[in-house]
Amino acid sequence: MVLAFSTINLSVSAEQKDPTGISFYVLRVIYPESEKRGVTLRAYNKTSSVYLMQSWIQPVDTDTGNVGLLNSTSTAMPFIITPPLQRFEPGEELVLRIRRTGVELPNDRESVYFISMKAIPGQPVPKDKQITPSVTLTVVTNMKLFYRPEGLPKRGVQEAAVQLKFSQQGDTLIADNPTPFWLTFSHLSIGNYKLNNDQMRLMVPPKGQQQYHLPQATRGDVEWQLIDEEGWNTPGQRQSLTPH
């Protein structure tokens, strides 16, 4: 699985064997507690350009599933990533290391954060000094980082998909997750209505619930698939509902 991004766009492909751009051969990072020295994320510059790669850790906004805004620049994160800023040459491999800090995390369930990475393209010096350099577009990609305490299996999402339970209250679909894993849908539908990507961005928290708004009078069976540890879809599941 390849995550490739450039200064123009982002693309993800399971079939593209030699993508151009800056590539990551994972779609998410799993950090087991047993990895006391941290975990690594490798990036590959498959372009002819020099970049400045900036990397940092950000929280997840559980109300949207997007990157959360820090309350202040001094807010402590439970992880650090090194190097935070690195020159990235064409054809080069960049190894990013993620380590724990002293900030405590729950020991009975997963925690989730974002690894944010900005590729800033280098600008050539204009031959004519009177020419103003053009504005350069940069792309920030956010990759999920899942921290798994001791006792949680390295691969548990597929089993968690089977344990999900759904109920419906009026125009709200409720997903109940009894497992210790954060769960992300790759497909979720009820009857003929398929939830869109913005809706599915809302993860189901461990040992908790998530609610999804439905169009009025939506009825039918629920069908779903999750994104597993390697970015693949879990087998499809189906459940009949009795609306309340």
XYZ file of C-alpha atoms in Angstrom:
244
model
C 0.000 0.000 0.000
C 1.429 3.359 -1.019
C 0.639 6.854 0.131
C 2.177 9.247 -2.365
C 1.904 13.003 -2.207
C 3.497 15.918 -3.989
C 3.228 19.694 -3.850
C 0.143 19.496 -6.048
C -2.008 16.635 -4.839
C -2.354 13.526 -2.735
C -2.863 10.063 -4.154
C -3.269 6.646 -2.588
C -2.930 3.455 -4.582
C -2.613 -0.238 -3.792
C -1.661 -1.027 -7.394
C 0.775 1.732 -8.363
C 4.203 0.095 -7.964
C 6.440 3.059 -8.725
C 4.655 6.257 -7.713
C 6.168 9.686 -8.091
C 6.135 12.270 -5.347
C 6.968 11.712 -1.693
C 5.827 8.227 -0.773
C 5.031 6.322 2.406
C 4.471 2.582 2.166
C 1.979 2.555 5.034
C -1.325 4.346 5.582
C -1.191 4.355 9.381
C 1.355 3.766 12.115
C 0.797 1.290 14.955
C 2.881 1.997 18.061
C 2.886 -0.981 20.479
C 3.820 -0.114 24.052
C 6.458 -2.860 23.889
C 8.483 -0.768 21.420
C 10.394 1.090 24.112
C 12.756 2.748 21.618
C 9.911 4.039 19.473
C 8.733 3.222 15.959
C 9.876 4.454 12.561
C 8.148 5.849 9.491
C 10.064 5.883 6.209
C 9.503 8.442 3.466
C 10.899 8.282 -0.068
C 11.538 11.278 -2.311
C 10.748 9.949 -5.793
C 11.038 13.344 -7.440
C 13.815 15.407 -8.975
C 13.252 18.212 -6.455
C 14.664 19.112 -3.069
C 12.178 19.484 -0.207
C 12.275 20.615 3.386
C 10.269 18.051 5.339
C 8.604 19.307 8.516
C 7.009 16.696 10.812
C 5.064 16.990 14.062
C 2.344 15.312 16.180
C -1.200 16.685 16.443
C -4.348 15.649 18.329
C -7.527 14.306 16.743
C -10.742 16.310 16.939
C -13.173 13.564 17.963
C -16.155 15.684 16.861
C -15.005 15.774 13.231
C -12.302 13.144 12.846
C -9.967 15.828 11.509
C -6.828 17.318 13.013
C -7.602 19.040 16.292
C -6.370 22.533 17.079
C -4.022 22.785 20.030
C -5.211 25.098 22.777
C -1.738 26.586 22.993
C 1.709 26.067 21.545
C 2.800 24.737 24.939
C 0.267 21.875 24.976
C 2.243 18.711 25.671
C 1.903 15.825 23.227
C 2.547 12.211 24.321
C 4.838 11.693 21.316
C 7.704 13.464 19.607
C 8.938 12.915 16.079
C 12.534 13.342 14.939
C 13.929 14.935 12.948
C 11.254 17.661 13.119
C 12.819 19.448 10.135
C 15.020 17.839 7.510
C 16.337 18.599 4.033
C 15.043 15.883 1.684
C 17.110 15.260 -1.445
C 15.857 13.632 -4.687
C 16.005 9.840 -4.495
C 16.639 9.945 -0.752
C 15.019 7.917 2.026
C 14.035 9.809 5.174
C 13.597 7.857 8.408
C 11.297 9.512 10.942
C 11.319 8.148 14.491
C 8.326 8.511 16.814
C 8.944 8.193 20.553
C 6.913 8.504 23.735
C 7.227 11.496 26.027
C 6.312 11.554 29.702
C 2.622 12.316 29.034
C 0.487 9.450 30.334
C -1.935 7.528 28.115
C -4.737 5.058 28.975
C -3.450 1.520 29.540
C -6.690 -0.328 28.707
C -7.419 1.031 25.219
C -5.858 2.563 22.129
C -4.992 6.234 21.814
C -4.954 7.993 18.443
C -3.088 11.050 17.155
C -2.011 12.448 13.802
C 1.484 12.511 12.355
C 1.486 15.699 10.268
C 4.072 16.116 7.519
C 4.644 19.148 5.337
C 6.812 18.937 2.221
C 8.100 22.426 1.427
C 9.630 22.540 -2.066
C 12.945 24.305 -2.478
C 13.002 27.386 -4.718
C 15.781 28.104 -7.187
C 17.421 31.506 -6.896
C 16.111 33.738 -9.741
C 18.801 34.643 -12.290
C 17.261 38.083 -12.561
C 17.283 39.507 -9.048
C 14.534 41.939 -10.018
C 12.119 39.050 -10.525
C 10.039 38.349 -7.436
C 10.049 34.627 -6.511
C 6.673 32.981 -7.066
C 4.500 31.665 -4.253
C 5.096 27.953 -3.694
C 2.255 25.621 -2.776
C 2.894 23.013 -0.105
C 0.899 19.970 0.907
C 0.369 18.726 4.451
C -0.539 15.077 4.868
C -1.895 13.674 8.119
C -1.363 10.023 8.971
C -3.023 8.347 11.946
C -0.829 7.120 14.783
C -2.379 4.431 17.005
C -0.778 3.694 20.364
C -1.522 0.199 21.698
C -0.871 -0.612 25.364
C 0.458 -3.982 26.504
C -2.099 -6.773 26.153
C -3.709 -5.496 22.957
C -2.946 -7.675 19.922
C -0.961 -6.227 17.048
C -3.825 -7.090 14.707
C -7.257 -6.662 16.309
C -9.366 -4.524 13.960
C -10.762 -7.426 11.924
C -12.083 -9.108 15.058
C -13.400 -5.769 16.331
C -15.428 -5.360 13.117
C -17.451 -8.443 14.035
C -18.154 -7.125 17.541
C -19.593 -3.769 16.443
C -23.312 -3.348 17.188
C -25.712 -0.814 15.683
C -29.001 0.723 16.722
C -31.188 3.452 15.262
C -33.012 6.219 17.091
C -35.076 8.261 14.659
C -32.692 9.739 12.118
C -29.563 8.780 14.059
C -27.477 5.650 13.545
C -25.547 4.637 16.656
C -22.418 2.466 16.469
C -21.487 0.744 19.738
C -17.870 -0.397 20.057
C -17.167 -2.776 22.989
C -13.518 -3.253 21.965
C -10.373 -1.330 23.041
C -9.641 -0.184 19.457
C -10.352 3.044 17.596
C -12.394 2.002 14.536
C -12.500 3.721 11.136
C -15.069 2.817 8.486
C -14.164 2.290 4.850
C -17.819 1.542 4.081
C -20.980 2.197 6.094
C -24.513 2.065 4.737
C -28.054 1.602 5.955
C -30.613 0.455 3.423
C -29.959 2.360 0.207
C -28.129 5.206 1.945
C -24.325 5.159 1.922
C -22.539 7.442 4.359
C -20.005 9.761 2.713
C -16.320 10.137 3.514
C -16.854 13.139 5.791
C -19.294 11.124 7.899
C -17.062 8.049 7.973
C -14.145 10.197 9.109
C -15.796 10.081 12.538
C -14.108 7.151 14.268
C -15.874 4.961 16.803
C -13.992 5.365 20.098
C -12.868 2.343 22.116
C -15.474 1.139 24.594
C -17.750 3.923 23.383
C -20.298 5.054 20.815
C -20.450 7.214 17.712
C -23.562 8.779 16.200
C -24.215 9.373 12.495
C -26.984 11.597 11.174
C -29.244 10.009 8.540
C -31.669 11.471 6.003
C -35.257 11.378 7.195
C -37.009 8.003 6.969
C -33.803 6.053 6.238
C -34.424 2.385 6.951
C -32.822 -0.967 6.253
C -29.982 -3.258 7.244
C -26.586 -1.860 8.204
C -23.544 -2.961 6.200
C -19.986 -1.995 7.092
C -16.281 -2.531 6.606
C -13.388 -1.133 8.625
C -9.854 -0.072 7.704
C -7.408 -2.497 9.280
C -3.868 -1.974 10.573
C -2.345 -2.060 7.089
C -4.947 0.121 5.393
C -6.975 -2.698 3.846
C -10.724 -3.260 4.143
C -11.970 -5.866 6.604
C -14.550 -8.426 5.381
C -18.054 -7.009 5.016
C -20.482 -7.276 7.940
C -24.264 -6.936 8.034
C -26.828 -6.368 10.790
C -30.608 -5.987 10.753
C -32.071 -3.030 12.646
C -35.296 -2.327 14.463
C -35.679 1.504 14.560
C -36.799 3.020 17.877
